[in-house]
XYZ file of N, CA and C in Angstrom:
294
model
N 118.766 70.117 120.096
C 117.464 69.966 119.480
C 117.509 68.816 118.486
N 116.390 68.132 118.272
C 116.381 67.004 117.334
C 116.611 67.478 115.900
N 117.438 66.733 115.179
C 117.767 67.090 113.802
C 117.610 65.867 112.923
N 117.037 66.075 111.732
C 116.923 65.016 110.737
C 117.978 65.237 109.662
N 118.563 64.157 109.169
C 119.622 64.241 108.172
C 119.189 63.539 106.897
N 119.802 63.917 105.774
C 119.554 63.287 104.465
C 118.054 63.197 104.186
N 117.356 64.286 104.337
C 115.899 64.279 104.213
C 115.451 64.611 102.786
N 114.327 64.039 102.414
C 113.633 64.409 101.178
C 112.161 64.623 101.518
N 111.562 65.618 100.885
C 110.149 65.916 101.111
C 109.416 65.922 99.772
N 108.280 65.244 99.751
C 107.436 65.226 98.556
C 106.107 65.883 98.914
N 105.663 66.802 98.052
C 104.394 67.501 98.265
C 103.457 67.136 97.121
N 102.263 66.676 97.481
C 101.255 66.277 96.491
C 99.977 67.048 96.743
N 99.168 67.204 95.693
C 97.868 67.848 95.865
C 96.850 67.207 94.930
N 95.598 67.572 95.132
C 94.475 67.014 94.387
C 94.677 67.205 92.882
N 94.178 66.251 92.107
C 94.239 66.341 90.648
C 93.545 67.627 90.194
N 94.172 68.324 89.255
C 93.665 69.610 88.802
C 94.402 70.780 89.421
N 95.158 70.492 90.495
C 96.009 71.495 91.137
C 97.460 71.104 90.908
N 98.347 72.090 91.015
C 99.779 71.772 90.934
C 100.554 72.764 91.780
N 101.737 72.340 92.194
C 102.627 73.195 92.959
C 103.411 74.040 91.964
N 103.290 75.373 92.074
C 103.957 76.264 91.124
C 105.349 76.667 91.606
N 105.494 77.012 92.873
C 106.772 77.478 93.424
C 106.963 76.933 94.827
N 108.224 76.698 95.184
C 108.585 76.323 96.551
C 109.430 77.437 97.150
N 109.302 77.648 98.469
C 110.086 78.659 99.168
C 110.696 78.037 100.419
N 111.981 78.266 100.642
C 112.647 77.731 101.816
C 114.099 77.418 101.517
N 114.756 76.736 102.435
C 116.167 76.406 102.339
C 116.317 74.930 101.975
N 116.404 74.616 100.676
C 116.442 73.242 100.190
C 116.900 73.238 98.744
N 117.059 72.057 98.178
C 117.351 71.879 96.760
C 116.139 71.221 96.112
N 115.752 71.673 94.934
C 114.625 71.071 94.217
C 115.172 69.945 93.347
N 114.687 68.709 93.595
C 115.139 67.540 92.835
C 114.122 67.068 91.815
N 112.937 67.623 91.820
C 111.892 67.250 90.877
C 110.746 68.231 91.007
N 109.678 68.006 90.261
C 108.551 68.943 90.306
C 107.847 68.938 91.657
N 107.969 67.845 92.409
C 107.322 67.773 93.718
C 108.248 67.216 94.802
N 109.559 67.173 94.542
C 110.507 66.551 95.456
C 111.587 67.546 95.868
N 111.772 67.690 97.183
C 112.766 68.601 97.740
C 113.818 67.801 98.491
N 115.076 68.209 98.397
C 116.171 67.578 99.135
C 116.631 68.542 100.218
N 116.695 68.039 101.453
C 117.112 68.843 102.593
C 118.308 68.158 103.249
N 119.487 68.769 103.248
C 120.645 68.143 103.879
C 120.399 67.854 105.364
N 119.720 68.771 106.041
C 119.301 68.529 107.430
C 118.051 69.351 107.699
N 117.290 68.941 108.695
C 116.065 69.655 109.052
C 115.832 69.505 110.557
N 115.087 70.453 111.094
C 114.766 70.432 112.518
C 113.380 71.034 112.704
N 112.810 70.954 113.890
C 111.423 71.405 114.094
C 111.178 72.886 113.808
N 112.222 73.706 113.742
C 112.039 75.132 113.477
C 112.051 75.476 111.990
N 112.292 74.514 111.101
C 112.289 74.775 109.665
C 110.893 75.113 109.171
N 110.840 75.999 108.184
C 109.567 76.353 107.541
C 109.727 76.236 106.032
N 108.673 75.775 105.385
C 108.647 75.654 103.935
C 107.300 76.171 103.456
N 107.289 76.775 102.291
C 106.038 77.290 101.720
C 106.003 76.945 100.237
N 104.807 76.969 99.671
C 104.657 76.698 98.249
C 103.394 77.366 97.737
N 103.381 77.621 96.438
C 102.215 78.183 95.760
C 101.461 77.058 95.073
N 100.151 77.052 95.224
C 99.299 76.079 94.545
C 98.485 76.834 93.507
N 98.467 76.332 92.298
C 97.647 76.922 91.234
C 96.747 75.834 90.665
N 95.600 76.251 90.125
C 94.732 75.270 89.478
C 94.682 75.562 87.993
N 94.732 74.494 87.211
C 94.785 74.607 85.768
C 93.393 74.671 85.148
N 92.399 74.104 85.815
C 91.036 74.114 85.286
C 90.370 75.444 85.628
N 89.421 75.847 84.795
C 88.718 77.111 85.043
C 87.934 77.053 86.350
N 87.280 75.912 86.599
C 86.495 75.742 87.827
C 86.845 74.388 88.436
N 87.078 74.358 89.736
C 87.304 73.085 90.416
C 85.965 72.389 90.599
N 85.903 71.115 90.272
C 84.649 70.368 90.313
C 84.387 69.749 91.678
N 85.146 70.111 92.679
C 84.992 69.527 94.006
C 84.871 70.631 95.044
N 84.332 70.298 96.198
C 84.239 71.301 97.267
C 85.300 71.091 98.336
N 86.240 70.167 98.079
C 87.312 69.888 99.028
C 88.561 69.485 98.251
N 89.702 70.104 98.554
C 90.972 69.704 97.942
C 91.907 69.208 99.037
N 92.837 68.364 98.663
C 93.781 67.799 99.630
C 95.208 68.168 99.253
N 96.013 68.426 100.276
C 97.443 68.674 100.103
C 98.164 67.766 101.093
N 99.188 67.074 100.612
C 99.928 66.156 101.467
C 101.423 66.412 101.333
N 102.112 66.473 102.467
C 103.567 66.606 102.494
C 104.129 65.418 103.264
N 105.081 64.715 102.664
C 105.717 63.560 103.302
C 107.214 63.832 103.406
N 107.754 63.667 104.604
C 109.174 63.911 104.865
C 109.832 62.599 105.267
N 110.826 62.178 104.519
C 111.639 60.994 104.834
C 112.993 61.497 105.312
N 113.423 61.084 106.510
C 114.676 61.582 107.064
C 115.350 60.523 107.928
N 116.607 60.773 108.277
C 117.387 59.903 109.148
C 117.621 60.622 110.471
N 117.359 59.931 111.591
C 117.597 60.521 112.907
C 119.088 60.467 113.232
N 119.467 61.108 114.327
C 120.881 61.077 114.743
C 121.301 59.675 115.182
N 120.328 58.788 115.476
C 120.627 57.397 115.825
C 120.691 56.486 114.610
N 120.469 57.032 113.405
C 120.539 56.233 112.190
C 119.220 55.624 111.763
N 118.117 55.914 112.459
C 116.799 55.395 112.070
C 116.251 56.198 110.898
N 115.606 55.508 109.944
C 114.899 56.198 108.862
C 113.452 56.348 109.296
N 112.906 57.556 109.200
C 111.526 57.822 109.606
C 110.797 58.597 108.523
N 109.481 58.458 108.526
C 108.623 59.202 107.605
C 107.591 59.963 108.419
N 107.434 61.246 108.130
C 106.377 62.077 108.714
C 105.466 62.486 107.569
N 104.171 62.275 107.728
C 103.200 62.623 106.694
C 102.163 63.564 107.290
N 101.932 64.677 106.601
C 100.906 65.639 106.996
C 99.947 65.798 105.829
N 98.653 65.636 106.100
C 97.626 65.765 105.074
C 96.604 66.796 105.527
N 96.254 67.695 104.621
C 95.240 68.713 104.912
C 94.122 68.611 103.889
N 92.885 68.678 104.359
C 91.714 68.775 103.493
C 91.212 70.213 103.600
N 91.183 70.915 102.488
C 90.871 72.341 102.474
C 89.573 72.564 101.715
N 88.572 73.234 102.339
C 87.325 73.500 101.637
C 87.519 74.515 100.508
N 86.745 74.354 99.447
C 86.806 75.222 98.278
C 85.502 76.000 98.183
N 85.609 77.271 97.826
C 84.421 78.106 97.670
C 84.571 78.968 96.429
N 83.456 79.304 95.821
C 83.478 80.216 94.681
C 83.128 81.636 95.099
N 82.794 81.825 96.370
C 82.451 83.143 96.876
C 83.579 83.661 97.763
N 84.108 84.817 97.439
C 85.201 85.397 98.232
C 84.726 85.707 99.651
N 83.460 86.041 99.841
C 82.952 86.355 101.187
C 83.002 85.132 102.101
N 82.773 83.931 101.557
C 82.865 82.716 102.378
C 84.301 82.495 102.846
N 85.258 82.793 101.985
C 86.668 82.616 102.341
C 87.055 83.580 103.443
N 86.700 84.841 103.307
C 87.082 85.839 104.317
C 86.329 85.605 105.633
N 85.108 85.125 105.591
C 84.355 84.859 106.811
C 84.884 83.645 107.576
N 85.581 82.737 106.884
C 86.066 81.526 107.543
C 87.392 81.744 108.258
N 88.017 82.876 108.058
C 89.326 83.146 108.670
C 89.161 83.666 110.069
């Protein structure tokens, strides 16, 4: 199976939000930077997002994860995943969208 070596992952989110906790098999090198000795397509990572403001002033927030790794052939590659997530103040809208 394909494996990435010497990988680092950075997770960013919209201003007003922050990453509170990370979950998975890695080393934390900074508030938003993870070090992974190796990674493969079956790896999973999770994190908690919290907002510091009482009310978010936007109806859409963004979360981005960027993975920099080395292939078995020695190539350096970057994978970037970006999600735009709608925000609601009504719990019924959240449960109805699932």
